[in-house]
Structures are given as C-alpha cells and as structure tokens.
Coordinates of C-alpha atoms and ligand atoms in Angstrom, one line a residue:
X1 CA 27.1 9.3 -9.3
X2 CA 26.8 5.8 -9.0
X3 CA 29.8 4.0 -9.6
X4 CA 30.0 1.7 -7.2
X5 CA 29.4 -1.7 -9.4
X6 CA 32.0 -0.4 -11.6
X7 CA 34.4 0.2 -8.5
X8 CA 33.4 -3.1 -7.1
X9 CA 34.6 -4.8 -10.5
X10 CA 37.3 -2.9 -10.7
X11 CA 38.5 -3.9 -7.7
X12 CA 37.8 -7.5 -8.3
X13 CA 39.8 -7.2 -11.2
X14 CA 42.6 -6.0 -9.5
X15 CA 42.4 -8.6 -6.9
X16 CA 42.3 -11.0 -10.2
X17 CA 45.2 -9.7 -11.6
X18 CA 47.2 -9.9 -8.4
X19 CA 46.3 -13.2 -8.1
X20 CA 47.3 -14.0 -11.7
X21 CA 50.5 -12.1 -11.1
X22 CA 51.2 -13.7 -7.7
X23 CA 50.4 -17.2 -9.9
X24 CA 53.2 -16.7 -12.3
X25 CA 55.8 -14.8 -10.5
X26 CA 56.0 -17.2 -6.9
X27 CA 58.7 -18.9 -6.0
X28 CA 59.3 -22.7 -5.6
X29 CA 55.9 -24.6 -4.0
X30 CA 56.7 -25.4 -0.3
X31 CA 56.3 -28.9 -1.3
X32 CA 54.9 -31.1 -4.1
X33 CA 51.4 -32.0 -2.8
X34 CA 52.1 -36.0 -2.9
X35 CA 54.5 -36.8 -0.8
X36 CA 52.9 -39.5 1.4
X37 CA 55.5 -42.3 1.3
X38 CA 53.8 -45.3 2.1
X39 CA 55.7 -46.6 5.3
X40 CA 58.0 -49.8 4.8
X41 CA 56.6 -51.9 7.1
X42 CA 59.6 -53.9 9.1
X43 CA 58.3 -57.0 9.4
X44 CA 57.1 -58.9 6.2
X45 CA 53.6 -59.3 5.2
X46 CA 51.8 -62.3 6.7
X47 CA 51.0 -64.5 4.0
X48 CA 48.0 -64.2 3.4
X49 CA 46.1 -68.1 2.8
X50 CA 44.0 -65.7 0.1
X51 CA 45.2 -65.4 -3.5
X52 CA 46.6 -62.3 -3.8
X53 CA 44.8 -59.7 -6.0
X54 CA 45.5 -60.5 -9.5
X55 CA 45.1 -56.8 -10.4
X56 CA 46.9 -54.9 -8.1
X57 CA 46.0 -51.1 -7.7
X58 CA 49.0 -48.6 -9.1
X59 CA 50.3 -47.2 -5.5
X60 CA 48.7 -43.3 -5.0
X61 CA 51.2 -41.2 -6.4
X62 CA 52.8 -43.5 -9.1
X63 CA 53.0 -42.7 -12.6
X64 CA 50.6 -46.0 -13.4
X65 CA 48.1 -43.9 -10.9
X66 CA 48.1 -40.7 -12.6
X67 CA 47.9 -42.3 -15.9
X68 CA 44.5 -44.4 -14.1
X69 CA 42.9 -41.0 -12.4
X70 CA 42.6 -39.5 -15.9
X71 CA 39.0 -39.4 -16.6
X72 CA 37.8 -40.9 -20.2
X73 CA 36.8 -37.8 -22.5
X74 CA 34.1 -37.7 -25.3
X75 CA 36.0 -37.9 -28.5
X76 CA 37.2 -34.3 -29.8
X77 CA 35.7 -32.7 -32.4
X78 CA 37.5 -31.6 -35.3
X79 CA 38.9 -28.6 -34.7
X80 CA 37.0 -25.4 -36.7
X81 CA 40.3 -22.8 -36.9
X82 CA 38.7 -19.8 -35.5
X83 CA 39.1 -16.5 -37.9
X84 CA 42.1 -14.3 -37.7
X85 CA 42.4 -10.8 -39.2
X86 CA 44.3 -10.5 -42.0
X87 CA 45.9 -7.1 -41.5
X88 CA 46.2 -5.4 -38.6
X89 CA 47.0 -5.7 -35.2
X90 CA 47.1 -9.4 -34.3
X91 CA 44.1 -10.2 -31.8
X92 CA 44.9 -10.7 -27.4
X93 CA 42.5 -13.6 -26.0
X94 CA 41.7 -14.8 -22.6
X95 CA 39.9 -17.8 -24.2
X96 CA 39.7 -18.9 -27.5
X97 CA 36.4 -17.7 -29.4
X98 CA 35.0 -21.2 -30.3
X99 CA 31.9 -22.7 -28.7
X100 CA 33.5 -25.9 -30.0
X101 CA 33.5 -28.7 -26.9
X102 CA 37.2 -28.0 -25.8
X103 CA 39.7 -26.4 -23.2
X104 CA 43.1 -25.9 -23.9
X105 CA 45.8 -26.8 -21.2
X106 CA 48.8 -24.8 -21.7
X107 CA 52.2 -24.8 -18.7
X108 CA 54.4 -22.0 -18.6
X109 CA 57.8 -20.8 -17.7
X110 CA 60.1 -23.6 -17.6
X111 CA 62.9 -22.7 -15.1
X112 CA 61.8 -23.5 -12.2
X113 CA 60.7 -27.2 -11.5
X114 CA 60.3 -29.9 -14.2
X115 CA 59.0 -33.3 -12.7
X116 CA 60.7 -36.0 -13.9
X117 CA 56.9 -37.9 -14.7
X118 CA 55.2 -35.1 -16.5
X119 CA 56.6 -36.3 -19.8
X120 CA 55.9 -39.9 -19.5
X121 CA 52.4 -38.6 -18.3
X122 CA 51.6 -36.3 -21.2
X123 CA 52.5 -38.9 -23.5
X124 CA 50.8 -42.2 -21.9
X125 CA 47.6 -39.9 -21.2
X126 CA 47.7 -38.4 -24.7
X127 CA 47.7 -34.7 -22.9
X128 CA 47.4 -32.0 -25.2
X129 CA 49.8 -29.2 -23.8
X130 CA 51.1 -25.6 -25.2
X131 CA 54.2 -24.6 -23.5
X132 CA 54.9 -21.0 -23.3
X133 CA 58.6 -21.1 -22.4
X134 CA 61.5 -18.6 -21.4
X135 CA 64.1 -19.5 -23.8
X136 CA 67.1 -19.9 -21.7
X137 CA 65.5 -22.5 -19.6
X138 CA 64.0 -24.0 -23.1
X139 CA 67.8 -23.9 -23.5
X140 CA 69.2 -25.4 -21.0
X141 CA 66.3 -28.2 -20.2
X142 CA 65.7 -28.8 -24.2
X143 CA 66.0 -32.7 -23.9
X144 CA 63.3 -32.6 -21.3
X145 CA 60.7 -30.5 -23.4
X146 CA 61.9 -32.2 -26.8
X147 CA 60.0 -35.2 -24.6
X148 CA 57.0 -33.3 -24.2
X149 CA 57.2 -32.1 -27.9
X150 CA 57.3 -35.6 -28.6
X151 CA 54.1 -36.4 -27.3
X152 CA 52.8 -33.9 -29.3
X153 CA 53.2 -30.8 -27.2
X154 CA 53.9 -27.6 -28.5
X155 CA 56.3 -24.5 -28.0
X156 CA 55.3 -21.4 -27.7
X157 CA 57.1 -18.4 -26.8
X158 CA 57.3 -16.6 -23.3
X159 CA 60.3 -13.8 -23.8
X160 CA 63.8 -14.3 -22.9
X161 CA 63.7 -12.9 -19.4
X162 CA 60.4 -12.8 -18.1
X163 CA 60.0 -9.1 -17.2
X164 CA 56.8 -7.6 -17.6
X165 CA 56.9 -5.7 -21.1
X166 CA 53.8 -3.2 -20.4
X167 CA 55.3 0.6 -20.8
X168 CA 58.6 -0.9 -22.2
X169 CA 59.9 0.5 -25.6
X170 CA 59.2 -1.1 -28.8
X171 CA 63.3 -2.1 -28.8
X172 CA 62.9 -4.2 -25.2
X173 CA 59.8 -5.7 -26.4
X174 CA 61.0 -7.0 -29.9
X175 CA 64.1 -7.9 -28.3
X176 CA 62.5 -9.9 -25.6
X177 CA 59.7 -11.6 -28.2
X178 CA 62.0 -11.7 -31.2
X179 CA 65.1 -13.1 -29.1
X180 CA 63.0 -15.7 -28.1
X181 CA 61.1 -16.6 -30.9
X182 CA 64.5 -17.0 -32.4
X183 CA 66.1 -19.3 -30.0
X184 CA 63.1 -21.4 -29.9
X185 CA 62.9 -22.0 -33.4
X186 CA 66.4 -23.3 -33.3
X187 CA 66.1 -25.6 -30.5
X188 CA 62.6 -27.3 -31.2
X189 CA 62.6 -26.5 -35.0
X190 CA 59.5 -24.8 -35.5
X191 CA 58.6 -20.9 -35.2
X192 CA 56.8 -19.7 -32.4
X193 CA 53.1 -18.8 -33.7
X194 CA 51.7 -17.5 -29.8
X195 CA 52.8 -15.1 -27.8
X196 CA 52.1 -14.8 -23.7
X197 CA 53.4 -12.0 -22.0
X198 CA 54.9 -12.6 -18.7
X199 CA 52.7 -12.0 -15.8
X200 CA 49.9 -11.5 -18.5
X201 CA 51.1 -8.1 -18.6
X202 CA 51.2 -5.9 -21.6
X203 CA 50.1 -2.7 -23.4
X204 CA 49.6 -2.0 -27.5
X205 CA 53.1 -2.4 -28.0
X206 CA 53.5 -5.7 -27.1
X207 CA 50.8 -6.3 -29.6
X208 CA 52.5 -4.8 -32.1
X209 CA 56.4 -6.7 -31.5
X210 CA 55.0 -9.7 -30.8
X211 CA 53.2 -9.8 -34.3
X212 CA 56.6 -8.4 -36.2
X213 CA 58.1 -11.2 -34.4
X214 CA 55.8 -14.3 -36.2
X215 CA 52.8 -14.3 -33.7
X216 CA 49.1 -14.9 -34.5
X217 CA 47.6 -14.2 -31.4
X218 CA 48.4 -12.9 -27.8
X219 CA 47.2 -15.7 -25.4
X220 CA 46.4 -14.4 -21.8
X221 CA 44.6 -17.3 -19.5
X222 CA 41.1 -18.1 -18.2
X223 CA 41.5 -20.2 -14.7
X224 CA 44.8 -20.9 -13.1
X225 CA 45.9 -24.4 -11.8
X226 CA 48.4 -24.1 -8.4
X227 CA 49.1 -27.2 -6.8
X228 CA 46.0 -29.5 -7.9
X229 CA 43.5 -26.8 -7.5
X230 CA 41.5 -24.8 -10.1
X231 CA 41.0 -21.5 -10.1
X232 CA 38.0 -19.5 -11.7
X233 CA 37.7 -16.1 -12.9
X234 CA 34.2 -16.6 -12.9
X235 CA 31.4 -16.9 -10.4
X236 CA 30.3 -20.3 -12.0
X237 CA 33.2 -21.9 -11.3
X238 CA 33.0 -23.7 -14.6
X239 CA 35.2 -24.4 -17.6
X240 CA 33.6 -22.9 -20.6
X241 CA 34.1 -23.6 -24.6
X242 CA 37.1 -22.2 -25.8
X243 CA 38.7 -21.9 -22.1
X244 CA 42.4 -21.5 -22.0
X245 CA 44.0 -23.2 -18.7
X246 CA 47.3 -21.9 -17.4
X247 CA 49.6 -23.9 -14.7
X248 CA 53.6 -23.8 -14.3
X249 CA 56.2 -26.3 -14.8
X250 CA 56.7 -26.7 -10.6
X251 CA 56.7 -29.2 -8.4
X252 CA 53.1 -30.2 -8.1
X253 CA 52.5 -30.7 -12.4
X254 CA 51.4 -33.2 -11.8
X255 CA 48.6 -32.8 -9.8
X256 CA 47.6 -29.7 -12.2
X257 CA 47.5 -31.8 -14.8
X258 CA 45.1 -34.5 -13.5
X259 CA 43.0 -31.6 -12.2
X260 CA 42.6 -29.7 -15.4
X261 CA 41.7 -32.6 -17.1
X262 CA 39.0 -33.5 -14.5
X263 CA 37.7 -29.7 -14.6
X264 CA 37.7 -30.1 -18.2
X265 CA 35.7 -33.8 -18.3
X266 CA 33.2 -32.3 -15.1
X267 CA 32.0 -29.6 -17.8
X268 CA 31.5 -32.0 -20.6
X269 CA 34.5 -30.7 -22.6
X270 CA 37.6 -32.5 -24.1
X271 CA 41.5 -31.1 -24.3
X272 CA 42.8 -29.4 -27.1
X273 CA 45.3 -28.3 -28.8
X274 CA 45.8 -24.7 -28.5
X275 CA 47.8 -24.8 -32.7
X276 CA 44.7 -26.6 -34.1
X277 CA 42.2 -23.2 -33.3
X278 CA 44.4 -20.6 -33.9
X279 CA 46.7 -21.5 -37.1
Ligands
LIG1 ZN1 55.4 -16.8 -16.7

C-alpha cells in the first residue's frame, strides 16, 4: 500500500511538533539579539561647521527605534465574533476561522524573561497582545503585566505549572486550568475566557476541564516567533486571515514583536485582538 505521503506528513508533523515543543519548553536565549552597544568614542566629536541634523535618528535598539520600525497598518476592520457552539465540547483552533484582514499576536509563559521595554512598546505602538500566562509568574510579575493590560493587553490562562496535561486525569487537568483561571481572575480582575495548553499538548480531556473551568475556546498557534524570526507551518511562508502568532516573554520580545507585526503588514493584514473574535 501506498502510504508514503501520509508517512511523509506524518513525519513533518512530528518534526513540527518538536519544533513547537522545543519553542515553548527552551531555556533562556543565549543572548538578546540587540546587543550592539554603540562604542563611546574617547575623544569628543569634532564640531562639525554643518548644522547638526535637526531630526536626529532614534539610536538602533532604543525604545524611540522600535516604536519607528513598526510598519503603518490598514485600519482594522470591525471585528465579526466568529460562531461558537452553544453546547458541547468547546472548539481547539490553530487559527481563528475568520477570513477577516487580521493576525493575532499572543506571548506566552511569563517566568522567564520580561524586557523592561515591551510594555512601553505595546502601549506607544498600540500592539494588540493575548498573554497566555502561568499564574505564579502572573503572580509574582503582576505590576509588569497589569502594564501590558493597561495598554489593552489581555490575560489569558496557561495552567499553574506548565506540564503537559495530555493523558493526565480529569482532577490534574481542572486543577491545573481551574487553579489558574482562579488566580488570574484575582490578580487582573477578569476571568480567563482562552485556554492554551502548555507545549500545545492536550487530549479530550483537556477540552473538557478547560471548558468547566470558564473557557470558550482552546487556542493552539499557527507560526512561532524565536528571537526576531518567523516561523511557518506552511510551505507559503505567509500569514493568513485568522492566523494566531505565538512568541515567549524572553529576552529578544522585542524583536518578536517588531517582526510579527512586519509579517503581519508584508501579507496585507492588521493586528488583532484575539477577545474581539472569540467572545
Ligand atoms: Zn508555554
């Protein structure tokens, strides 16, 4: 029988899922991608007889220079809520099923790294954001996410201890989800409505807890962002309608964040907010 193709998919969904699972389970970036100090120079500047430039350029890694490397985005539509079932198992998404002009930008985890400029950035660059956060470093970083959350990002929930939940019972599941969910409603005041599972991993039952626990939807991902790159799951290397961008609070969010948002302005699209689609 022929089942190559298949195998050959399969096995290129494996090698996907690795790299998904290698994506949200590393350790700390070797180093934060924009670390090119300008050198002091020891003597001063020759005065120039020129008038200096009346504009001066932001200096390459600056927080003025993000803010001017942001591409300018067609005006977002309003947002059409896509359809949820009513009863029922709640539904698990790579992307969002719109065809609406958008890509959502969402940063996970929490724990690890938080640059001290994301949240000036997000807010001077109006970034939409969905942060799917473990709850104890939601805990114990709340003032810098409240930031975030002032600009308009949103909390969502990404269990307690980030283990992966597939084959675990129902009790670990709801414990992990619900615990969360919990705790992140008291910190940031609002109940968790999404649900990703750590490492994208998950089976029917975390389907099942994570809608007893308040969720609407099980968000998975469709590219990665890993220090300024994008990743595709797809051979056209494109962001699509409805695509759902995951990155990491690390070192280099920076970086990931300028480079979403110039994925998502190179395919004619504009960021999203994750809550406005699924509600
Ligand atoms: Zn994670």
């Amino acid at each position: 029988m022929s089942a190559t193709p298949f195998r050959r998919i399969l096995a290129a969904a494996t090698l996907l899922a690795l790299l998904a699972l290698s994506a949200c389970a590393a350790g700390p970036a070797s180093h934060a991608g924009q670390t090119a100090a300008q050198p002091s120079p020891s003597t001063p500047a020759p005065t120039p007889s020129a008038s200096p430039s009346p504009t001066a350029r932001p200096k390459p890694g600056s927080l003025d220079w993000y803010v001017s490397q942001v591409p300018t985005f067609p005006e977002a539509p309003p947002p059409r809520p896509v359809p949820l079932p009513v009863t029922g198992a709640i539904p698990f998404w790579h992307r969002v099923p719109t065809d609406q002009k958008v890509a959502f930008i969402t940063i996970d985890d929490g724990g690890l790294a938080r640059p001290p400029a994301v949240p000036d950035f997000i807010g001077r660059a109006r970034i939409p954001v969905t942060m799917f956060l473990n709850s104890p470093a939601a805990e114990e970083y709340g003032d810098y996410f409240r930031q975030i959350q002032a600009s308009g990002g949103i909390v969502e929930n990404h269990t307690i201890r980030h283990n992966s939940l597939s084959g675990r019972s129902y009790g670990y599941q709801k414990e992990e989800i619900c615990g969360a969910a919990d705790k992140l409603e008291t910190l940031f005041g609002k109940r968790a409505t999404l649900f990703r599972p750590p490492f994208g991993e998950y089976d029917s039952t975390t389907i099942q807890a994570a809608r007893d626990c308040g969720a609407k939807a099980v968000l998975h991902w469709s590219e990665t962002v890993h220090e300024g790159k994008v990743r595709y799951q797809t051979p056209e290397k494109v962001v699509r309608p409805g695509d759902v961008l995951l990155m990491h609070f690390r070192p280099a969010l920076m970086d990931d964040l300028l480079a979403a948002l110039k994925a998502i302005h190179r395919a004619g699209l504009t960021p999203a907010l994750l809550e406005d689609y699924i509600r």
